PDB file of C-alpha atoms in Angstrom:
ATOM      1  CA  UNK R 125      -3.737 -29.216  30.259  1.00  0.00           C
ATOM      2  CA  UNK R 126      -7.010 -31.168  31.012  1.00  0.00           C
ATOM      3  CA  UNK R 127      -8.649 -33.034  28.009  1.00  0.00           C
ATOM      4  CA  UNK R 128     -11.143 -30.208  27.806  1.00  0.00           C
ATOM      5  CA  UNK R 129      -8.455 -27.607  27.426  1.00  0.00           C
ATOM      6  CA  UNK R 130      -6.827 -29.648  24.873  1.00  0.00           C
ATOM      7  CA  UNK R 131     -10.092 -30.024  22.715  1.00  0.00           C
ATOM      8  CA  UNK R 132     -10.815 -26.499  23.515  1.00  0.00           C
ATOM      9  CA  UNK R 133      -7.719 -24.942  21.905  1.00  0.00           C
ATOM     10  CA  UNK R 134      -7.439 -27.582  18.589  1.00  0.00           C
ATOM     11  CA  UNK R 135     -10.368 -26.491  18.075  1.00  0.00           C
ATOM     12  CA  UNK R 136      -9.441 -22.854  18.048  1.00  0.00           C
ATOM     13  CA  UNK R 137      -6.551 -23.520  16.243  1.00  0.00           C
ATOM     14  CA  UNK R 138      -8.447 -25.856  13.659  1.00  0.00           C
ATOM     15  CA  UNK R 139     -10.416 -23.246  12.725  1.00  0.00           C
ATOM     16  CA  UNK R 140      -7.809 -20.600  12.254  1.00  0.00           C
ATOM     17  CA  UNK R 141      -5.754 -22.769  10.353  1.00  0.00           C
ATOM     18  CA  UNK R 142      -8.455 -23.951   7.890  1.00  0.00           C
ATOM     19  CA  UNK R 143      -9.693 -20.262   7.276  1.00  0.00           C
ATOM     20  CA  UNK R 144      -6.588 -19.151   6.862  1.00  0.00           C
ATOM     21  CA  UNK R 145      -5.641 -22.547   3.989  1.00  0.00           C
ATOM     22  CA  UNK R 146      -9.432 -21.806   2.933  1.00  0.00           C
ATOM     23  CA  UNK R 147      -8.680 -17.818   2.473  1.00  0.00           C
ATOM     24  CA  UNK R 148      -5.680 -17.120   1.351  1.00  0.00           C
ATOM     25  CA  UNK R 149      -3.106 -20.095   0.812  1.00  0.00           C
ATOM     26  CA  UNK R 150      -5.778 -22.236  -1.489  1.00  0.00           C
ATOM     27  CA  UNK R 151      -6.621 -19.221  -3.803  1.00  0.00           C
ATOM     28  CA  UNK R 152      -2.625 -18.157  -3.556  1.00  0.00           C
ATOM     29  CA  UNK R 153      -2.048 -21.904  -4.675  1.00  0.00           C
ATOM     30  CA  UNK R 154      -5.032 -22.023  -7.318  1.00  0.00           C
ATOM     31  CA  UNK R 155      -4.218 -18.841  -8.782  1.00  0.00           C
ATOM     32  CA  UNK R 156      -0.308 -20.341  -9.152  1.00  0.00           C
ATOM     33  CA  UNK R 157      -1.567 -23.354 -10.667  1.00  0.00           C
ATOM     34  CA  UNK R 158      -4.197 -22.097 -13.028  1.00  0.00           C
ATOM     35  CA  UNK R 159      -1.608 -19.161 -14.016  1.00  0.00           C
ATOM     36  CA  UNK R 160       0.136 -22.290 -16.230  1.00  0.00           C
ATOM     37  CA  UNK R 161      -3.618 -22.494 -17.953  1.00  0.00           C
ATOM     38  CA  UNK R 162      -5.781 -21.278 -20.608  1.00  0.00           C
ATOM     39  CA  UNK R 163      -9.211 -21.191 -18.586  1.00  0.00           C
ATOM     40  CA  UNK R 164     -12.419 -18.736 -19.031  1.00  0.00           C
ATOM     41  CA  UNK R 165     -14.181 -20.046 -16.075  1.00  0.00           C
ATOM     42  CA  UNK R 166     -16.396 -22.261 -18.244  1.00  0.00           C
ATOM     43  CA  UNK R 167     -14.585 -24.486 -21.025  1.00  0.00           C
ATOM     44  CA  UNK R 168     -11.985 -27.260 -19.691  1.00  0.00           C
ATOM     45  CA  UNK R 169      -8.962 -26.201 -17.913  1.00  0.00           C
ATOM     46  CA  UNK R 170      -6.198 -26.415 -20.608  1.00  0.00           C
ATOM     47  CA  UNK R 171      -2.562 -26.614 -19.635  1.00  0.00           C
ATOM     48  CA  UNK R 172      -0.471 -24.122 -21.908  1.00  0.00           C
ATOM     49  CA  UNK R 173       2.624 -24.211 -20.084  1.00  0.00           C
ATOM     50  CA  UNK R 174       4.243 -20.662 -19.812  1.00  0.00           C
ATOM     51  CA  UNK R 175       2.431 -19.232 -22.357  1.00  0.00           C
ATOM     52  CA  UNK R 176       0.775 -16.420 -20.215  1.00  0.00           C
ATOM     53  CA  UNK R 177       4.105 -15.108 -18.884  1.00  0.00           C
ATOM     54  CA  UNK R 178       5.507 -14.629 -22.069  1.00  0.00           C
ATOM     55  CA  UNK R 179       2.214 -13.131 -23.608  1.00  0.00           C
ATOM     56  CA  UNK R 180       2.445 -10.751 -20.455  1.00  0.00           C
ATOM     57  CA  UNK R 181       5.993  -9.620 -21.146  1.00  0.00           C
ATOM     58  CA  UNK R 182       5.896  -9.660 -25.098  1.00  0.00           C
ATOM     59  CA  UNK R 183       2.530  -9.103 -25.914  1.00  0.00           C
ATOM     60  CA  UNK R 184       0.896  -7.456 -23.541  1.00  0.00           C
ATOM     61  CA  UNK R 185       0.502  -3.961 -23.901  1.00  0.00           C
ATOM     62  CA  UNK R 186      -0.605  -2.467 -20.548  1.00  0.00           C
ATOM     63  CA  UNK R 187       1.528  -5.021 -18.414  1.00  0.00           C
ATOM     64  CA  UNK R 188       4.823  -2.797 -18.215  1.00  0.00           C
ATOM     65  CA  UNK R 189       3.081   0.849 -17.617  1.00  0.00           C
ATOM     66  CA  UNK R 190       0.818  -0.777 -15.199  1.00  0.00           C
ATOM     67  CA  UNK R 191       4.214  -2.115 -13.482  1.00  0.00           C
ATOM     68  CA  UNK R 192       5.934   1.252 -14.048  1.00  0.00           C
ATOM     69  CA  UNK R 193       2.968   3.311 -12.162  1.00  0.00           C
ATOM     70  CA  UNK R 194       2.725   0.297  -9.377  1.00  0.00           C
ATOM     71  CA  UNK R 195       6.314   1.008  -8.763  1.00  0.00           C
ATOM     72  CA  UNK R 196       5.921   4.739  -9.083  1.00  0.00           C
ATOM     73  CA  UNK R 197       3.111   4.277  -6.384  1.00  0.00           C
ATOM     74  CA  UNK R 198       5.753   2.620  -3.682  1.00  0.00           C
ATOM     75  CA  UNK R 199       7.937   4.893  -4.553  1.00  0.00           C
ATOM     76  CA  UNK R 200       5.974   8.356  -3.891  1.00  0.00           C
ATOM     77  CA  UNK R 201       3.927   6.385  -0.490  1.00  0.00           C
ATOM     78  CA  UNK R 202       7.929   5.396   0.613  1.00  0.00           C
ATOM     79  CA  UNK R 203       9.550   8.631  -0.231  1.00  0.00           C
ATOM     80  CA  UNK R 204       7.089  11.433   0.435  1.00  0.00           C
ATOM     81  CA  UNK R 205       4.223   9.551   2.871  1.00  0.00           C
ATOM     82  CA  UNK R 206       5.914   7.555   5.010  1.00  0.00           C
ATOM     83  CA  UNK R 207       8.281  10.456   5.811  1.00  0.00           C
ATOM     84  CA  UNK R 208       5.438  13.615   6.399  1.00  0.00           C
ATOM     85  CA  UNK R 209       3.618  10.337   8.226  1.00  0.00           C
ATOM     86  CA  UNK R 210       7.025  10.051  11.043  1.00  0.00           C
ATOM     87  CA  UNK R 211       7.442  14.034  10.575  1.00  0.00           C
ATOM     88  CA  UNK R 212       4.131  14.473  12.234  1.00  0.00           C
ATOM     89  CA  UNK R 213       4.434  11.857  14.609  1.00  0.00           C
ATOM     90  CA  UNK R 214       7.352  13.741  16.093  1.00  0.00           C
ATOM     91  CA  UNK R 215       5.723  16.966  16.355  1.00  0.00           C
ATOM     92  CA  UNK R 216       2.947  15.642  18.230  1.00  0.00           C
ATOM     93  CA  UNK R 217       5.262  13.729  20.406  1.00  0.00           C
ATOM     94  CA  UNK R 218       5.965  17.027  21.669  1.00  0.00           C
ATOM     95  CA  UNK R 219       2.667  17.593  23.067  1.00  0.00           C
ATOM     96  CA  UNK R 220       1.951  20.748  21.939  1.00  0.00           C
ATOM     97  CA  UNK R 221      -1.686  22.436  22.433  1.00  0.00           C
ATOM     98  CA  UNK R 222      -4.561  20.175  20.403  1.00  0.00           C
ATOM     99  CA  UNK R 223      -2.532  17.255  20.428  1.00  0.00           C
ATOM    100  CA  UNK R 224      -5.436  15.053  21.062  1.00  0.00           C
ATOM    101  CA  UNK R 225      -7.587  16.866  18.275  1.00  0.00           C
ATOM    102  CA  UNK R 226      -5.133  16.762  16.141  1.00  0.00           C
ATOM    103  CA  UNK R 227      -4.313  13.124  16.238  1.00  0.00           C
ATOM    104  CA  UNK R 228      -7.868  12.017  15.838  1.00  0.00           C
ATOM    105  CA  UNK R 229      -8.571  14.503  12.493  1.00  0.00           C
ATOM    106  CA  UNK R 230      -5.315  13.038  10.497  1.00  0.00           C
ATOM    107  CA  UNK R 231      -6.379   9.420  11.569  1.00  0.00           C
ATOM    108  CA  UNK R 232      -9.843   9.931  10.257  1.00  0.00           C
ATOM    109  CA  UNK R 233      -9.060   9.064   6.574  1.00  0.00           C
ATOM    110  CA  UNK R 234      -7.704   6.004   7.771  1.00  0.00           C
ATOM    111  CA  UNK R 235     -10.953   4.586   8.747  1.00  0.00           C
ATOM    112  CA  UNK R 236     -12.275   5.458   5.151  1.00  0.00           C
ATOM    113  CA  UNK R 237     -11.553   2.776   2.420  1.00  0.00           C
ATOM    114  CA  UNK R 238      -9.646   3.975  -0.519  1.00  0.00           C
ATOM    115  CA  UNK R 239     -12.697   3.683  -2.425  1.00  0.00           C
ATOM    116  CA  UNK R 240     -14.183   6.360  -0.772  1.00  0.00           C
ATOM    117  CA  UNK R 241     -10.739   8.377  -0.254  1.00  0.00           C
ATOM    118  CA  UNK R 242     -11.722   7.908  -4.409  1.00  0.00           C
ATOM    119  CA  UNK R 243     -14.956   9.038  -4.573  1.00  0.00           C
ATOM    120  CA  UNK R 244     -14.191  12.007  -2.116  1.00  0.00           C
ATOM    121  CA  UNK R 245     -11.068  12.419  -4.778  1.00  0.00           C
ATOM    122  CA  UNK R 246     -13.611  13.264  -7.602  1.00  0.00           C
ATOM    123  CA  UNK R 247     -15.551  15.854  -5.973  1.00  0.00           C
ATOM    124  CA  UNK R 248     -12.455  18.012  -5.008  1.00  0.00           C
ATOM    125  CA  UNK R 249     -10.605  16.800  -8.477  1.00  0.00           C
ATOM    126  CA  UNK R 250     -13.164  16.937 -10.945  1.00  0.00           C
ATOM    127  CA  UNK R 251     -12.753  18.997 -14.188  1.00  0.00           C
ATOM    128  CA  UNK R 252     -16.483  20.392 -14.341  1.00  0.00           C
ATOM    129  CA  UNK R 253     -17.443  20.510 -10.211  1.00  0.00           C
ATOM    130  CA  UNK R 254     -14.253  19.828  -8.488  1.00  0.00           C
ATOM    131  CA  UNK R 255     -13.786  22.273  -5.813  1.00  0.00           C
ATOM    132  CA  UNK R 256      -9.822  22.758  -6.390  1.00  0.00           C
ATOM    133  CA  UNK R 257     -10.597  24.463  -9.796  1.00  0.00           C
ATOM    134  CA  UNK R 258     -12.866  26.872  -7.932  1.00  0.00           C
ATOM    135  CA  UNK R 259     -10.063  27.632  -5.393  1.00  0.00           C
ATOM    136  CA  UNK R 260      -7.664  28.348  -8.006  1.00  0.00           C
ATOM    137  CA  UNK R 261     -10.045  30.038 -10.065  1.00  0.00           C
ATOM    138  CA  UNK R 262      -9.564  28.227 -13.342  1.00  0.00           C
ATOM    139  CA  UNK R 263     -13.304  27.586 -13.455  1.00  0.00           C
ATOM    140  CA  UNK R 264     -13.425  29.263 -17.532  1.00  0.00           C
ATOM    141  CA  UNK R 265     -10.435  27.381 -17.864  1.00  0.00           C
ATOM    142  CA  UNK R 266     -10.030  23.942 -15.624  1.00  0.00           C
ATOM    143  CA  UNK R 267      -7.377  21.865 -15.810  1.00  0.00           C
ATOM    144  CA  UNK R 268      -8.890  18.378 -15.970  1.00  0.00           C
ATOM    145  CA  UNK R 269      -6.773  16.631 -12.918  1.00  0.00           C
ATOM    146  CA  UNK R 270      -8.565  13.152 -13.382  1.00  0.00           C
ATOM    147  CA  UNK R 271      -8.916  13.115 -17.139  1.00  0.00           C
ATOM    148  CA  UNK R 272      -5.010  14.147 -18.295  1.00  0.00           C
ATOM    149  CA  UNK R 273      -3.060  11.318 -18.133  1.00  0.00           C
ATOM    150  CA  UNK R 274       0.312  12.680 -16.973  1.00  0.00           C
ATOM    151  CA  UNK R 275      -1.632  14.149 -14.030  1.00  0.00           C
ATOM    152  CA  UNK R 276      -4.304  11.721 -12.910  1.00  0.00           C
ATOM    153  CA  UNK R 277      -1.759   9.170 -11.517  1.00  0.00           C
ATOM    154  CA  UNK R 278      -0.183  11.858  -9.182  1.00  0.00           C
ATOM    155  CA  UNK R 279      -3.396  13.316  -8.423  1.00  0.00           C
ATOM    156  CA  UNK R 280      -4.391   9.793  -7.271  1.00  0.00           C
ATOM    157  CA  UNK R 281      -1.227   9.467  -5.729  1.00  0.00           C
ATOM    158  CA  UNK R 282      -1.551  12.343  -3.285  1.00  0.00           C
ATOM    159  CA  UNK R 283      -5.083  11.103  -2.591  1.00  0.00           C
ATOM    160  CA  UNK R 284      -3.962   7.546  -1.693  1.00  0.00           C
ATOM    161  CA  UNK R 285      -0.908   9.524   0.584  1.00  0.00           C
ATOM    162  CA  UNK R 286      -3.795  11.145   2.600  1.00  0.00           C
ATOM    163  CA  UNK R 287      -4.502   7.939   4.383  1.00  0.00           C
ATOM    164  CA  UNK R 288      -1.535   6.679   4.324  1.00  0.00           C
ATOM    165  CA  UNK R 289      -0.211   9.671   5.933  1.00  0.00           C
ATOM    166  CA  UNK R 290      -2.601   9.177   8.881  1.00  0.00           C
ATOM    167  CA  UNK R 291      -1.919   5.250  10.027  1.00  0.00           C
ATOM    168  CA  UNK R 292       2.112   5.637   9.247  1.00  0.00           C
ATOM    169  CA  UNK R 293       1.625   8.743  12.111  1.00  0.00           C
ATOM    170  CA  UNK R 294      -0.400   6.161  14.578  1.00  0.00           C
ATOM    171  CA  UNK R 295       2.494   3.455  14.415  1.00  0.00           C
ATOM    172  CA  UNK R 296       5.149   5.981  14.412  1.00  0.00           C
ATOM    173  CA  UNK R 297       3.478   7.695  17.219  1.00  0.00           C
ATOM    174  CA  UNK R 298       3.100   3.750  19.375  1.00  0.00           C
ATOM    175  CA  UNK R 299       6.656   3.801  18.594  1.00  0.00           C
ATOM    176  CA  UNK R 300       7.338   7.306  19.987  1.00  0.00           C
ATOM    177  CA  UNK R 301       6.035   6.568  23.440  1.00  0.00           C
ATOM    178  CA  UNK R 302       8.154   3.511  23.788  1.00  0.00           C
ATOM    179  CA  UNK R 303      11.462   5.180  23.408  1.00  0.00           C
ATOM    180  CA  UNK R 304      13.623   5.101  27.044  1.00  0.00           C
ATOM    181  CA  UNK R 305      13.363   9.203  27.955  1.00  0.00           C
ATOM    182  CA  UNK R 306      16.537   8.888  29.637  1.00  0.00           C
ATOM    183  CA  UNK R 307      18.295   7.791  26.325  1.00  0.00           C
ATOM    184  CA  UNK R 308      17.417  11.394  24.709  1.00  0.00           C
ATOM    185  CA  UNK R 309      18.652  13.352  28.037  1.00  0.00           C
ATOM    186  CA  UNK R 310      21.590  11.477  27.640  1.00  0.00           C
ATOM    187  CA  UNK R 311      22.011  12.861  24.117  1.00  0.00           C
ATOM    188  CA  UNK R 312      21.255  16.124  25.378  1.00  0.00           C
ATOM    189  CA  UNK R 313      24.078  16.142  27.824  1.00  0.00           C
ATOM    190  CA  UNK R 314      26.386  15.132  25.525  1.00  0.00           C
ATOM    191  CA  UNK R 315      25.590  18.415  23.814  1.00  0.00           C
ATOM    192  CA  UNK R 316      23.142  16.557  20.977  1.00  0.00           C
ATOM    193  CA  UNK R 317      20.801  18.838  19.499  1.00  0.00           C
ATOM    194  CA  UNK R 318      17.184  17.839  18.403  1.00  0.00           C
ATOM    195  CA  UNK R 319      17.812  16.762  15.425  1.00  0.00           C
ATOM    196  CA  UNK R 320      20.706  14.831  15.883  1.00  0.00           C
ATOM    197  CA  UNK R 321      18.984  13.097  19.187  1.00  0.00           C
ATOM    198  CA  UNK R 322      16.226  11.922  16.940  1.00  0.00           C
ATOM    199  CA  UNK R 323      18.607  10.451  14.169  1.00  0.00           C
ATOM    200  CA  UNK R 324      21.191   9.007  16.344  1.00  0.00           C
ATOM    201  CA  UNK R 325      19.203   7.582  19.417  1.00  0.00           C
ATOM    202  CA  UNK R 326      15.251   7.786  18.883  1.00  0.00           C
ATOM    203  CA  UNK R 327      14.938   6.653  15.126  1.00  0.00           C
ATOM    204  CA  UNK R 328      17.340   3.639  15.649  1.00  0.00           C
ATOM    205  CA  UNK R 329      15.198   2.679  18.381  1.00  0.00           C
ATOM    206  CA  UNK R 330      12.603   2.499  15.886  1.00  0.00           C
ATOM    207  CA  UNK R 331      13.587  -0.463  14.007  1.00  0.00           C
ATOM    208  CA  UNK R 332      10.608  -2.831  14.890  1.00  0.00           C
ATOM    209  CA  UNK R 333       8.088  -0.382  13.866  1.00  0.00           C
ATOM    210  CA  UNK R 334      10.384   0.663  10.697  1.00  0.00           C
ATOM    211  CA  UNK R 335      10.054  -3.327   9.577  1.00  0.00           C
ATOM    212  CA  UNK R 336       5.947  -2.613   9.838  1.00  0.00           C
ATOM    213  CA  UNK R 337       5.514   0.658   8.059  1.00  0.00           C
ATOM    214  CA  UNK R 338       7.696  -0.956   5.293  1.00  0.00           C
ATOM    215  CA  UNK R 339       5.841  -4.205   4.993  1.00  0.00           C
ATOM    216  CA  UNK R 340       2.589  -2.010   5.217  1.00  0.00           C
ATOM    217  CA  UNK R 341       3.627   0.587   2.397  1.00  0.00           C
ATOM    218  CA  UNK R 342       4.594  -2.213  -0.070  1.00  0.00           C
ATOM    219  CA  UNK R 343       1.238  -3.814   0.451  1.00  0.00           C
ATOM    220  CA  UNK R 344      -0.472  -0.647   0.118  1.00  0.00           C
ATOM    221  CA  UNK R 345       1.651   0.161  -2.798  1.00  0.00           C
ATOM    222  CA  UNK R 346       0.686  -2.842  -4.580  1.00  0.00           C
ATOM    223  CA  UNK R 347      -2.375  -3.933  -4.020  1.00  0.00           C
ATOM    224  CA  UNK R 348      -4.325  -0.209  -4.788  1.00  0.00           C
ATOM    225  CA  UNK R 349      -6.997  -0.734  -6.714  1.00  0.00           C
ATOM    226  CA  UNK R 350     -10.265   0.644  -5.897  1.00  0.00           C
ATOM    227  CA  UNK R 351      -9.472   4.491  -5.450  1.00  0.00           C
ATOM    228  CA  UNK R 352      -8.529   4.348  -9.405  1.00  0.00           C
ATOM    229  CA  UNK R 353     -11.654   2.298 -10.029  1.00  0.00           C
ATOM    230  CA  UNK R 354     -13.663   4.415  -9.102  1.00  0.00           C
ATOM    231  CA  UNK R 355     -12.436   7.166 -10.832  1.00  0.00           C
ATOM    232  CA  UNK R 356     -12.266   5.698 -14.241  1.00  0.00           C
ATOM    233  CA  UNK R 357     -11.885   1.986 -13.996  1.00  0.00           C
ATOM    234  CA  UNK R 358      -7.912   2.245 -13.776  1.00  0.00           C
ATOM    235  CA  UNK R 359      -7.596   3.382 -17.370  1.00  0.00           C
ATOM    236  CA  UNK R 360      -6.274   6.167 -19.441  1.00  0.00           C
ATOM    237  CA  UNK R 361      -3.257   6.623 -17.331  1.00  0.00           C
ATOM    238  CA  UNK R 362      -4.562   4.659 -14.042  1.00  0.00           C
ATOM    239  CA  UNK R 363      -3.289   1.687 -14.815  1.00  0.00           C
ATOM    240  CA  UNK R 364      -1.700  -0.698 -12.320  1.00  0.00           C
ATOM    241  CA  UNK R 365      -1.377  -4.408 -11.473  1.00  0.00           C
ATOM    242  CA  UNK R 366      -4.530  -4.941  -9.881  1.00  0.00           C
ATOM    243  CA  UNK R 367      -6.517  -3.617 -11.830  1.00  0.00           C
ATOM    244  CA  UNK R 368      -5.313  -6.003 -14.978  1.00  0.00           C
ATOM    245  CA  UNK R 369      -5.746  -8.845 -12.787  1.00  0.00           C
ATOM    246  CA  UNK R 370      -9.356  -7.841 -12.360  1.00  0.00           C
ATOM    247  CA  UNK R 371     -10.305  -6.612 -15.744  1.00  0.00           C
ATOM    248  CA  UNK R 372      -9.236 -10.047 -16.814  1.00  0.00           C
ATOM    249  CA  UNK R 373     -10.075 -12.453 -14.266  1.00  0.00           C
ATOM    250  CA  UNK R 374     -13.906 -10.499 -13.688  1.00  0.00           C
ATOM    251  CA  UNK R 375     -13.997  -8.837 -16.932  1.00  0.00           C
ATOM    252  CA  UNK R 376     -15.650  -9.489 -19.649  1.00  0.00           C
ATOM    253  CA  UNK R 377     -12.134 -11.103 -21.371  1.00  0.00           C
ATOM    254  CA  UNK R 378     -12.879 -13.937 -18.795  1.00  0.00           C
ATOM    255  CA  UNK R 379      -9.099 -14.950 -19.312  1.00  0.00           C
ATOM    256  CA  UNK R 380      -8.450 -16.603 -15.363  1.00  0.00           C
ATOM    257  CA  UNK R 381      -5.908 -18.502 -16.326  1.00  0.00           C
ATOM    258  CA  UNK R 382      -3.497 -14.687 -18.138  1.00  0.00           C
ATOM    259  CA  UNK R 383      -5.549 -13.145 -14.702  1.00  0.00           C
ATOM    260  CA  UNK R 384      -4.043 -15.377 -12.840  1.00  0.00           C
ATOM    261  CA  UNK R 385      -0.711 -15.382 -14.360  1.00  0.00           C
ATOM    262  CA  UNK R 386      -0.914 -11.478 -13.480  1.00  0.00           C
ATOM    263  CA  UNK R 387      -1.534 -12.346 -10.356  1.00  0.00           C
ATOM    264  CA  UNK R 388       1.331 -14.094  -9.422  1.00  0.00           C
ATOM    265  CA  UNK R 389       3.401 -11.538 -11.199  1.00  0.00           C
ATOM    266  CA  UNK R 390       2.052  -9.154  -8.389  1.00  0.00           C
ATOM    267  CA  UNK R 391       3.111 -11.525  -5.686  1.00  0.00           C
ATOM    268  CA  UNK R 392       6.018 -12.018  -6.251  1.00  0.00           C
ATOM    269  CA  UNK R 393       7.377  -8.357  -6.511  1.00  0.00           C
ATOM    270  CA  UNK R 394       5.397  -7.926  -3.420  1.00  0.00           C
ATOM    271  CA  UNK R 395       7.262 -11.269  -1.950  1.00  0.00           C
ATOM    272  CA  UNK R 396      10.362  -9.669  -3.072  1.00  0.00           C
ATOM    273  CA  UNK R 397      10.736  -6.289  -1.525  1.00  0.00           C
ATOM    274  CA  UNK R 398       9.551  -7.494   1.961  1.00  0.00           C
ATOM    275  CA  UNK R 399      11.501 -10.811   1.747  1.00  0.00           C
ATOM    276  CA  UNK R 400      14.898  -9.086   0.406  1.00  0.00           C
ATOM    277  CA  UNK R 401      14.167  -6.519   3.138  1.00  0.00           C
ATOM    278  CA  UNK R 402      13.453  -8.852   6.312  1.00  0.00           C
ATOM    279  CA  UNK R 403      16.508 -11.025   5.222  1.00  0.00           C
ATOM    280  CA  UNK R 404      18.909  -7.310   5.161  1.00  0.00           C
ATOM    281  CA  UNK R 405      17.205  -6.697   8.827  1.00  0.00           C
ATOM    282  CA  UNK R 406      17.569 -10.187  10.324  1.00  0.00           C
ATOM    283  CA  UNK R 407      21.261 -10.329   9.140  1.00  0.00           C
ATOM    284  CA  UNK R 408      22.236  -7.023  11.069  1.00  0.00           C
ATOM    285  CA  UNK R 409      20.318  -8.329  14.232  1.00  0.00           C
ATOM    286  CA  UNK R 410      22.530 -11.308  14.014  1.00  0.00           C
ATOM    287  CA  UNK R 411      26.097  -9.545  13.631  1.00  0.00           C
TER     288      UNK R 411
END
């Protein structure tokens, strides 16, 4: 490479690198530091040692159902999402009439943030003007979907699933086109049937995207917070992770250093599932 070419591309590179340090590594590193702190943003930074941790696992009241509907989140966008998401992937694989309309209405949510997926939520949800009351006719008696706690969480659930739906389709779908056509006639000579082509030779085949949807649900999983925010600031059955780390990093408690510990709580279960689950992959590529 010529000197200009050299200059050229550490400079390119510089500048990735720093955002990236700027971005995401310092505040990752900051909020690990000041998690060991008692700090409101405005008084001196005051080391307290652990303290936060075990406040958050003793103490703290909304830490473990917060965890409990985080997990419950993964769970449902895993189990039920991620599977209707491939389901409809392989059904318009098939090419059947509207394919092309059909693709571009269930990947329309996904260009909608989840705050509007939320806002949208209310106006179908609502107890007093939701529209799914006045399709079931219970508008002398509605059931209040966003208000009772044992339902708001799945109702929010189902909404967050809408969009998830639509992208997990997309990458299943990229995936779909790449599969070796000869491999499934194969199959079918071999007297495979449909289902058993898919399970045996095309989902295999799948792997690489498999690895993304995962790493993408966990994230999604975890890191939901605006489409409860919206809806009634993540409380009275809404709770989850995120929205503890905000209430007290942005809140008026003004604890950053117990935000902060929360924080890194949330990392590290995120860390965990994708890091427990890249190791499982990489060690079956290897044998």
């Amino acid at each position: 490479m010529t000197s200009r070419d050299v200059i050229t591309l550490s400079v390119l590179l510089g500048v990735a690198v720093f955002l990236d340090v700027a971005l995401i590594w310092g505040p990752t590193l900051a909020s690990v530091l000041l998690s060991f702190t008692s700090w409101d943003g405005l008084s001196p930074i005051k080391p307290i040692g652990t303290r936060n941790y075990h406040a958050i696992f003793e103490t703290y009241p909304l830490f473990w159902p917060a965890a409990r509907h985080n997990l419950l989140w993964l769970a449902f966008l895993g189990l039920v999402a991620t599977p209707l998401g491939l389901l409809l992937a392989v059904l318009l694989d098939k090419q059947i009439r509207f394919t092309r309309f059909y693709q571009s209405a269930l990947f329309l949510p996904v260009v909608l943030s989840l705050a509007i997926v939320g806002f949208i939520s209310q106006l179908v949800f609502s107890r007093d003007y939701g529209a799914l009351n006045s399709v079931l006719g219970r508008g002398a008696h509605p059931v209040d979907w966003l208000g009772d706690p044992h339902l708001n969480i799945w109702v929010m659930m189902v909404a967050a699933s809408w969009r998830h739906v639509g992208y997990v389709m997309i990458l299943y779908l990229a995936g779909l086109k790449a599969v070796d056509q000869s491999l499934k006639e194969s199959a079918a000579i071999d007297g495979a049937n449909e289902v058993q082509t898919f399970f045996r030779v095309t989902f295999p085949t799948l792997r690489p995207v498999n690895i993304i949807v995962l790493v993408i649900t966990v994230i999604e999983a975890l890191r939901a917070f605006d489409i409860v925010y919206v809806v009634n600031s993540g409380r009275n059955g809404l709770e989850l992770l995120s929205v503890l780390v905000f209430d007290n990093i942005v809140g008026e408690a003004s604890r950053i250093g117990f935000g902060s510990a929360l924080a890194v709580i949330l990392f590290v279960i995120c860390l965990g599932f994708i890091v427990v689950y890249l190791s499982r992959i990489l060690r079956q590529e290897d044998q």
